[in-house]
Short mmCIF file of C-alpha atoms in Angstrom, two decimals:
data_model
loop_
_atom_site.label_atom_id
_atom_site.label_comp_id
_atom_site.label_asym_id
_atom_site.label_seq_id
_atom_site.Cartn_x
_atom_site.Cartn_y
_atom_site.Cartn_z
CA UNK A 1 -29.22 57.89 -27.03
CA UNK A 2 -32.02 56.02 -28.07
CA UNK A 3 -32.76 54.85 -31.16
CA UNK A 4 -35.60 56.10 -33.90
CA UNK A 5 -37.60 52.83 -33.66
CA UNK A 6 -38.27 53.54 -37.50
CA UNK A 7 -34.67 52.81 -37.59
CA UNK A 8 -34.66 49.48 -36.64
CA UNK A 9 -36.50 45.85 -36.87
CA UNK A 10 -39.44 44.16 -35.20
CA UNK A 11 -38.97 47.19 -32.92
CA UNK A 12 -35.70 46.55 -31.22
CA UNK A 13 -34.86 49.38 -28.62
CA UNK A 14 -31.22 50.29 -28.07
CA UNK A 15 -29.20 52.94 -25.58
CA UNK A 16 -26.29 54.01 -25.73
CA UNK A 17 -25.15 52.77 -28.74
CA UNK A 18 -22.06 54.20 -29.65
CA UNK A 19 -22.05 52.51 -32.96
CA UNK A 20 -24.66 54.55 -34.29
CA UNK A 21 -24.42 57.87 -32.11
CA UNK A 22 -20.49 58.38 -32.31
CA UNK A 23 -20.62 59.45 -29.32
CA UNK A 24 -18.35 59.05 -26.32
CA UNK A 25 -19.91 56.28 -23.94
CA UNK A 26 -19.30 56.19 -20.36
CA UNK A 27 -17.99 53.64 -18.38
CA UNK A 28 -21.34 51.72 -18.12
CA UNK A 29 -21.68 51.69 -21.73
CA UNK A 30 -22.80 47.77 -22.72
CA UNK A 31 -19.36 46.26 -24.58
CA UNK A 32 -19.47 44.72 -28.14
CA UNK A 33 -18.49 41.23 -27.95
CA UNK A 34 -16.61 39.89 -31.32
CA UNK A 35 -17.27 35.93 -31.28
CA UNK A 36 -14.14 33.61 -32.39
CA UNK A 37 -15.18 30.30 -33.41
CA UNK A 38 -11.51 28.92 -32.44
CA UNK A 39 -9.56 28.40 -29.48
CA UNK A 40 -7.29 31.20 -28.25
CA UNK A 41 -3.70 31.28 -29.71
CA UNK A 42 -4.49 30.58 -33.52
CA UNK A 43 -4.91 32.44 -36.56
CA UNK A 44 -8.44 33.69 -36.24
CA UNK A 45 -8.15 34.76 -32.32
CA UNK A 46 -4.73 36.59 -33.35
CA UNK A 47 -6.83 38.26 -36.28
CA UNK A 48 -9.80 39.16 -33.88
CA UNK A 49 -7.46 40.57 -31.32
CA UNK A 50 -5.11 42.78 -33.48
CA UNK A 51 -8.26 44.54 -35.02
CA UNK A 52 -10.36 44.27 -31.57
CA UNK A 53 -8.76 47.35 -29.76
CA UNK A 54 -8.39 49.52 -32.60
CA UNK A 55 -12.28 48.99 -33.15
CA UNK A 56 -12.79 49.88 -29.70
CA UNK A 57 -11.17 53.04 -30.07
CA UNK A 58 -12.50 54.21 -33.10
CA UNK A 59 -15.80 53.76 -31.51
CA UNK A 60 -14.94 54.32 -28.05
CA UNK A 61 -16.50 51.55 -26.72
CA UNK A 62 -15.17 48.16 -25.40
CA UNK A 63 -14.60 45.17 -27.93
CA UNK A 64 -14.46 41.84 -26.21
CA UNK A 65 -13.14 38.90 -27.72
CA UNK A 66 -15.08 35.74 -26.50
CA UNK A 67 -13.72 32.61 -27.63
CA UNK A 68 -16.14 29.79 -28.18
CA UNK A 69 -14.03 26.37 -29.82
CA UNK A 70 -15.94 23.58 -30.51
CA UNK A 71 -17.62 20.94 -33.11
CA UNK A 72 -15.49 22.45 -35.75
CA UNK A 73 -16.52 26.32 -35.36
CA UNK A 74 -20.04 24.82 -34.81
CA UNK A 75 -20.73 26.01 -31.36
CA UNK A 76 -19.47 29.20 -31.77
CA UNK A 77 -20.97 29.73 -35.25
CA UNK A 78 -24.18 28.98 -33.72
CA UNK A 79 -23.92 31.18 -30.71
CA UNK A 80 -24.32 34.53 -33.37
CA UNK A 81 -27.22 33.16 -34.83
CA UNK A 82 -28.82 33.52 -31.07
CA UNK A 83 -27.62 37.10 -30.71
CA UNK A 84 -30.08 40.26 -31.01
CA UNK A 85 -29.36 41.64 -34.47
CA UNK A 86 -28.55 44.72 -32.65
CA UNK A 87 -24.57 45.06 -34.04
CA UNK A 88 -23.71 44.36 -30.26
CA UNK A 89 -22.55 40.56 -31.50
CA UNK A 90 -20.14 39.96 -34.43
CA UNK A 91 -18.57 36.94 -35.28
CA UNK A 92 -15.45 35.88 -36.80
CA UNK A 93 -15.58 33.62 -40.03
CA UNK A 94 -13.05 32.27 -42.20
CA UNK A 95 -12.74 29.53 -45.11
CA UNK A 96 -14.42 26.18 -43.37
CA UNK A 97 -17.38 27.96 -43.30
CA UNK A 98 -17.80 27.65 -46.53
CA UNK A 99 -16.83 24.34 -46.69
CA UNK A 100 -18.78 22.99 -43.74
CA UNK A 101 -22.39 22.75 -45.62
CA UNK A 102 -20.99 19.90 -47.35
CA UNK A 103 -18.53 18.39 -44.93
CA UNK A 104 -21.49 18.33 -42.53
CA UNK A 105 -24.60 16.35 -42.83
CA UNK A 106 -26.18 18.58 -40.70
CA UNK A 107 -25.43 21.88 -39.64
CA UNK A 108 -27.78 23.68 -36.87
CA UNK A 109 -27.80 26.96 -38.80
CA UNK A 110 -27.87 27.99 -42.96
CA UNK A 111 -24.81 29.94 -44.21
CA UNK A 112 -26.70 32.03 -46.22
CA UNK A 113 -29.71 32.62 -44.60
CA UNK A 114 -28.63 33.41 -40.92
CA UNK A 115 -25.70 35.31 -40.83
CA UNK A 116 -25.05 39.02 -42.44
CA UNK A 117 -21.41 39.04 -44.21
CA UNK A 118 -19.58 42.20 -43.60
CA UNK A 119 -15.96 42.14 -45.00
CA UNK A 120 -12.95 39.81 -45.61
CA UNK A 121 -10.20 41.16 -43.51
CA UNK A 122 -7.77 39.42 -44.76
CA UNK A 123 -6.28 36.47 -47.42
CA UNK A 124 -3.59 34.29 -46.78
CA UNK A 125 -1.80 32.03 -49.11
CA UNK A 126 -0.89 28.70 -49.07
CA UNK A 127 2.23 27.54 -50.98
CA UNK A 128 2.54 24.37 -53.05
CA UNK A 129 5.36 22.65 -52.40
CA UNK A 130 7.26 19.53 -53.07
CA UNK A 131 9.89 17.56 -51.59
CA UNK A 132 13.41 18.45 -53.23
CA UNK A 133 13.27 14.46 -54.37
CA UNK A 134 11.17 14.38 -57.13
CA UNK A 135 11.92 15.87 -60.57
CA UNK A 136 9.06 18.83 -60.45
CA UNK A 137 10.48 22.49 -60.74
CA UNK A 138 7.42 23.46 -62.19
CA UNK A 139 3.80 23.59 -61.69
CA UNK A 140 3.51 22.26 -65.13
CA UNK A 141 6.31 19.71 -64.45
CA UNK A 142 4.17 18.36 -61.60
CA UNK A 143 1.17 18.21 -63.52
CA UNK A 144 3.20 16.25 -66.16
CA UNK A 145 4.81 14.02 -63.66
CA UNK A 146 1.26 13.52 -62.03
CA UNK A 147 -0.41 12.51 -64.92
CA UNK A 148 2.79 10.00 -66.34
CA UNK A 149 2.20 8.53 -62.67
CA UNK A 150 -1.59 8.68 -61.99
CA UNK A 151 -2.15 7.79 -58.34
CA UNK A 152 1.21 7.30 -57.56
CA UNK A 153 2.38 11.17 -56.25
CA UNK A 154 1.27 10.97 -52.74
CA UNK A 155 0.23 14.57 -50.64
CA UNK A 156 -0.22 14.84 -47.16
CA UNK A 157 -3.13 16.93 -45.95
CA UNK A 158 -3.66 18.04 -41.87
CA UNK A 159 -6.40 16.04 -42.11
CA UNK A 160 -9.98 15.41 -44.19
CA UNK A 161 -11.31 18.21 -44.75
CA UNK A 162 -9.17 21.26 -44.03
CA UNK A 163 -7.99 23.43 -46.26
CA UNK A 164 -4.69 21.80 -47.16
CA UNK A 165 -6.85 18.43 -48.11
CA UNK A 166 -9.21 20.71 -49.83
CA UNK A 167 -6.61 22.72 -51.79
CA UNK A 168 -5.05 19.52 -53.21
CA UNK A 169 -8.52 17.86 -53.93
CA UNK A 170 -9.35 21.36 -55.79
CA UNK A 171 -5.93 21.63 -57.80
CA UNK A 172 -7.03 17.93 -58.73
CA UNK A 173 -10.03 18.90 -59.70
CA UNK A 174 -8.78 21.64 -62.15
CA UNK A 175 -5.68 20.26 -63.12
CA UNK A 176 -6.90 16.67 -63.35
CA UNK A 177 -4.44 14.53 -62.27
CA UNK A 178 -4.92 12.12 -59.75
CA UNK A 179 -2.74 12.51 -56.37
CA UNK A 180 -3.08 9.54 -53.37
CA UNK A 181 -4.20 11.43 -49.89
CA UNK A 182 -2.47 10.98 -47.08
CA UNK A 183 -4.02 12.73 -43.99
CA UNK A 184 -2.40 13.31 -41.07
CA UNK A 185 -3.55 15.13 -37.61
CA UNK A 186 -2.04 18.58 -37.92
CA UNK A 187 -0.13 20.89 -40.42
CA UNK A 188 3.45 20.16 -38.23
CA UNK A 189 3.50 16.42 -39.44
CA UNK A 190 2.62 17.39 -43.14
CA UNK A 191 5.76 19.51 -43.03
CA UNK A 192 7.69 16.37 -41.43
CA UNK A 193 6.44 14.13 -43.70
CA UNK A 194 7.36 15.87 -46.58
CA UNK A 195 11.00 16.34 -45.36
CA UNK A 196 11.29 12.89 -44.40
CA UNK A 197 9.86 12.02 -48.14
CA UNK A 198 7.02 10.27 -46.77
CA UNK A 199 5.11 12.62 -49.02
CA UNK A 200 5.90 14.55 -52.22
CA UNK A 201 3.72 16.74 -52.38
CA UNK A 202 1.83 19.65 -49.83
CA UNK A 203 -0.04 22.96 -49.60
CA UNK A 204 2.13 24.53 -46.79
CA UNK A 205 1.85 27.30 -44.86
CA UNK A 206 4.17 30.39 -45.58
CA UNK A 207 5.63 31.24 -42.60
CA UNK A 208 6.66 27.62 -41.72
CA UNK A 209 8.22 27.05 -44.72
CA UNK A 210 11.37 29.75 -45.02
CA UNK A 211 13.95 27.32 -43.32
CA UNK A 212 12.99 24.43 -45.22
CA UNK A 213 13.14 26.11 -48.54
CA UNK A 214 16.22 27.81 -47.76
CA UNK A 215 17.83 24.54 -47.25
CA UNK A 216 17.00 22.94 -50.05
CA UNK A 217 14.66 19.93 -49.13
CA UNK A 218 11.87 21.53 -50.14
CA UNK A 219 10.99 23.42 -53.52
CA UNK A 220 8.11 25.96 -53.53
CA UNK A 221 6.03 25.99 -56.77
CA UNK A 222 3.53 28.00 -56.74
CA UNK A 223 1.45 30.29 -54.22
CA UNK A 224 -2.68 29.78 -54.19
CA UNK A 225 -4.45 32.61 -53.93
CA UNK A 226 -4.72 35.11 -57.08
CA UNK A 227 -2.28 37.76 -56.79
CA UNK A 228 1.29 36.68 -55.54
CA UNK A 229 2.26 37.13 -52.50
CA UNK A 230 4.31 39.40 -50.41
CA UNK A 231 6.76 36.99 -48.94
CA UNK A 232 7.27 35.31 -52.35
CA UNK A 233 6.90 38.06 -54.93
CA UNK A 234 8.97 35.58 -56.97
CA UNK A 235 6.39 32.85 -56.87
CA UNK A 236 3.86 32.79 -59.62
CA UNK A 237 0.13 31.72 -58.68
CA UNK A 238 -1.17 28.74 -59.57
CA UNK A 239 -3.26 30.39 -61.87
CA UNK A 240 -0.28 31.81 -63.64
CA UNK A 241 1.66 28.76 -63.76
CA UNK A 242 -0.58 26.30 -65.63
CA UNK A 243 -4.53 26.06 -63.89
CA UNK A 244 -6.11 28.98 -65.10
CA UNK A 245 -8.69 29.77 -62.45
CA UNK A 246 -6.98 28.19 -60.03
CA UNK A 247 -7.31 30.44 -56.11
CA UNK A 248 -7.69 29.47 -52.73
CA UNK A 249 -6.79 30.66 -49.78
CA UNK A 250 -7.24 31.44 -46.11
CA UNK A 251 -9.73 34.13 -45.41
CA UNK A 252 -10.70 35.77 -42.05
CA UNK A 253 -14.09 37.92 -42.13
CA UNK A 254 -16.52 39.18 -40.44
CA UNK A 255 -20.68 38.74 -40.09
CA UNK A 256 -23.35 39.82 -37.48
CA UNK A 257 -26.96 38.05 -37.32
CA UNK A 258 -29.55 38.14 -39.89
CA UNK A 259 -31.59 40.95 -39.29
CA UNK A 260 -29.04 43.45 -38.54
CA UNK A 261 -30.54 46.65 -40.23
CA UNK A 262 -29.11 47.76 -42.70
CA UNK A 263 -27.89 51.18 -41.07
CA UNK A 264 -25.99 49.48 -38.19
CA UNK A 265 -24.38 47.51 -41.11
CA UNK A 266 -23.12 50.20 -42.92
CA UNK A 267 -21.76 52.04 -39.84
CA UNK A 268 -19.87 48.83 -38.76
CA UNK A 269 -18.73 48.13 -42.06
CA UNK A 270 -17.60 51.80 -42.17
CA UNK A 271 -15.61 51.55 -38.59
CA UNK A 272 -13.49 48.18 -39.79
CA UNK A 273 -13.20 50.10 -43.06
CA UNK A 274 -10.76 52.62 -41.17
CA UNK A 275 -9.61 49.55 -39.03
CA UNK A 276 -8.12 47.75 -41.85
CA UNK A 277 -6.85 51.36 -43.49
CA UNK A 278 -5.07 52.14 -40.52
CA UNK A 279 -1.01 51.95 -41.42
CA UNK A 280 -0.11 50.17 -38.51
CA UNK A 281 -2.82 47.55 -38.42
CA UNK A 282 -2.27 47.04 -42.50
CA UNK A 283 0.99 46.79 -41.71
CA UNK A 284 1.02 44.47 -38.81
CA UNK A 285 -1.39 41.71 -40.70
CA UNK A 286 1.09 42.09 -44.33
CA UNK A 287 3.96 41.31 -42.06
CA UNK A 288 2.40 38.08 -41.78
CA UNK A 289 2.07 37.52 -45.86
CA UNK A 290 -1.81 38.03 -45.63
CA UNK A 291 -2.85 40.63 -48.03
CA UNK A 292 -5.48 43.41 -46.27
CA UNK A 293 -8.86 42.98 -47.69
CA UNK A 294 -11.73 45.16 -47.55
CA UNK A 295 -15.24 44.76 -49.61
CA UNK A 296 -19.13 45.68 -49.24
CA UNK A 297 -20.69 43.34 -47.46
CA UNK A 298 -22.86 42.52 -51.11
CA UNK A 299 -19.47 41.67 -52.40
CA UNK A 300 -18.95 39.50 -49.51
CA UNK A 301 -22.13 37.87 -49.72
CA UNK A 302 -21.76 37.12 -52.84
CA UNK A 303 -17.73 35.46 -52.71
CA UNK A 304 -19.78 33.38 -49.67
CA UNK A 305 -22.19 31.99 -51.92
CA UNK A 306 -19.48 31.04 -55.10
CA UNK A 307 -16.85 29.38 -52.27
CA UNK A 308 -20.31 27.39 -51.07
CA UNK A 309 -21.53 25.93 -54.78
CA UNK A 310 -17.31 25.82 -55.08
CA UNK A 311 -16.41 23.56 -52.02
CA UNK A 312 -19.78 21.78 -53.03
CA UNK A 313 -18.59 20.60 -56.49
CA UNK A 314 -14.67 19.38 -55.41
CA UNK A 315 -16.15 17.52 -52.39
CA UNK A 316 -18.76 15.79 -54.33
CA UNK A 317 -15.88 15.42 -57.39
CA UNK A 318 -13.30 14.08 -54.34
CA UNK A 319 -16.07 11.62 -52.98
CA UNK A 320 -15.30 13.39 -49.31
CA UNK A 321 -18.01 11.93 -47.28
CA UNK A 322 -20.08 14.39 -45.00
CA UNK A 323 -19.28 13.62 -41.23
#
């Protein structure tokens, strides 16, 4: 089928594009290739491969998923920005890139300007949690303890500048009291650090978590994001439990190149629309305590631009030094 030129920009030609034409391709029919900015194995490649065949099907065309690691999600970040805005290229994002225009000096595209935000797929909370040692039952307790010990209450982080360093730095920021970093190079030895007591204080995966709380050496406070979560319904938010305002979280999503028209957009947008709606997908991804997201690509855009001017304030407040 080709394309009305009307239809598209700077007079891009297209064939066979099932995307638009609903059509049933044949075997020859060019595949859409999903970019993940991550190695394979983590949470972003297991998010882009879970919704990767359904997509395929509901289009009936081929969805590969082309992992491209590197320079913290730089390389592969980059790579869409090079893509025809045809809807052939898509690329996974998720929280650091909203953090990354001001944990990087320089970054070799602009967040805004280059990159068409299509949905959040998905939110995952972190957990706040302390070791079972200190007195804390409370999010307000904490806060109280923090602030009768300023720079004393030590967290540990999986190193400058991920999202359990930035979640602390933020609750700082809100909460202000004043907790001592200690980074360390991974999530696994946060979670042995604070068993062994070496810190008191984290922002902790769920899913890791369960046997340790269970036991008893470590007490969950709190969950991050702003509704509770699935796995601990019985754990306010943050929000709820003394930092009004308080949310964070992970977030997976999804953007194609600037310049994408607007029609191929909506169509996309559409297809993960019934992705993300179908019951075995939504239930597959809440299985894992994420919650199922799904919002215009203006709505999007514009939770993009607040997490930017967001991460941007805490960093600067947390005197994090671009890299």
């Amino acid at each position: 089928m080709l394309l009305n030129i009307s239809r598209m920009i700077a007079g891009c030609l297209m064939v066979g594009f099932g995307l638009m034409a609903g059509a049933q391709q044949d075997s020859s029919s060019r595949p859409l290739r999903l970019i993940v900015p991550f190695s394979p194995g983590g949470g972003n490649d297991q998010m882009a491969r879970l919704l990767a065949p359904k997509l395929g099907e509901n289009l009936r065309q081929t969805v590969v998923v082309d992992n491209r690691p590197g320079a913290g999600t730089i390389i592969g970040t980059e790579l869409l920005t090079r893509a025809a805005p045809d809807g052939y290229t898509m690329l996974m994002i998720s929280t650091g890139f909203t953090s990354a225009p001001s944990l990087r000096k320089e970054l070799p595209y602009d967040p805004i300007r280059d990159f068409v935000p299509l949905t959040r797929i998905a939110v995952t909370p972190a957990v706040l949690v302390v070791n079972a040692s200190i007195s804390a039952r409370s999010v307000k307790e904490l806060i109280a303890l923090a602030k009768s010990r300023p720079g004393k209450l030590t967290y540990g982080s999986a190193g400058v500048g991920t999202q359990s360093h930035l979640s602390a730095e933020l609750f700082k920021y809100m909460s202000g009291v004043d907790f001592l970093h200690v980074p360390y190079k991974g999530s696994s030895l946060v979670t042995v650090a604070l068993l062994g007591g070496e810190v008191e204080v984290g922002f902790s995966d769920p899913a890791s978590l369960r046997p340790h709380l269970a036991s008893g050496k470590l007490v969950a406070l709190a969950v991050t994001t702003g509704q509770r979560s699935s796995v601990f319904p019985q754990l306010p938010t943050i929000a709820e439990a003394g930092v009004p305002g308080y949310e964070n979280s992970v977030w997976y999503g999804m953007a194609l190149p600037a310049g994408t028209p607007s029609t191929i957009v909506r169509r996309i947008h559409e297809e993960f629309v019934k992705v993300l709606g179908d019951k075995d997908i939504k239930g597959r991804i809440e299985a894992t305590g994420s919650q199922v997201m799904s919002e215009s690509p203006q709505d999007f855009a514009d939770f993009i631009k607040k997490e930017i001017a967001k991460w941007a304030r805490v960093i600067k407040q947390a005197g994090i030094q671009p890299s």
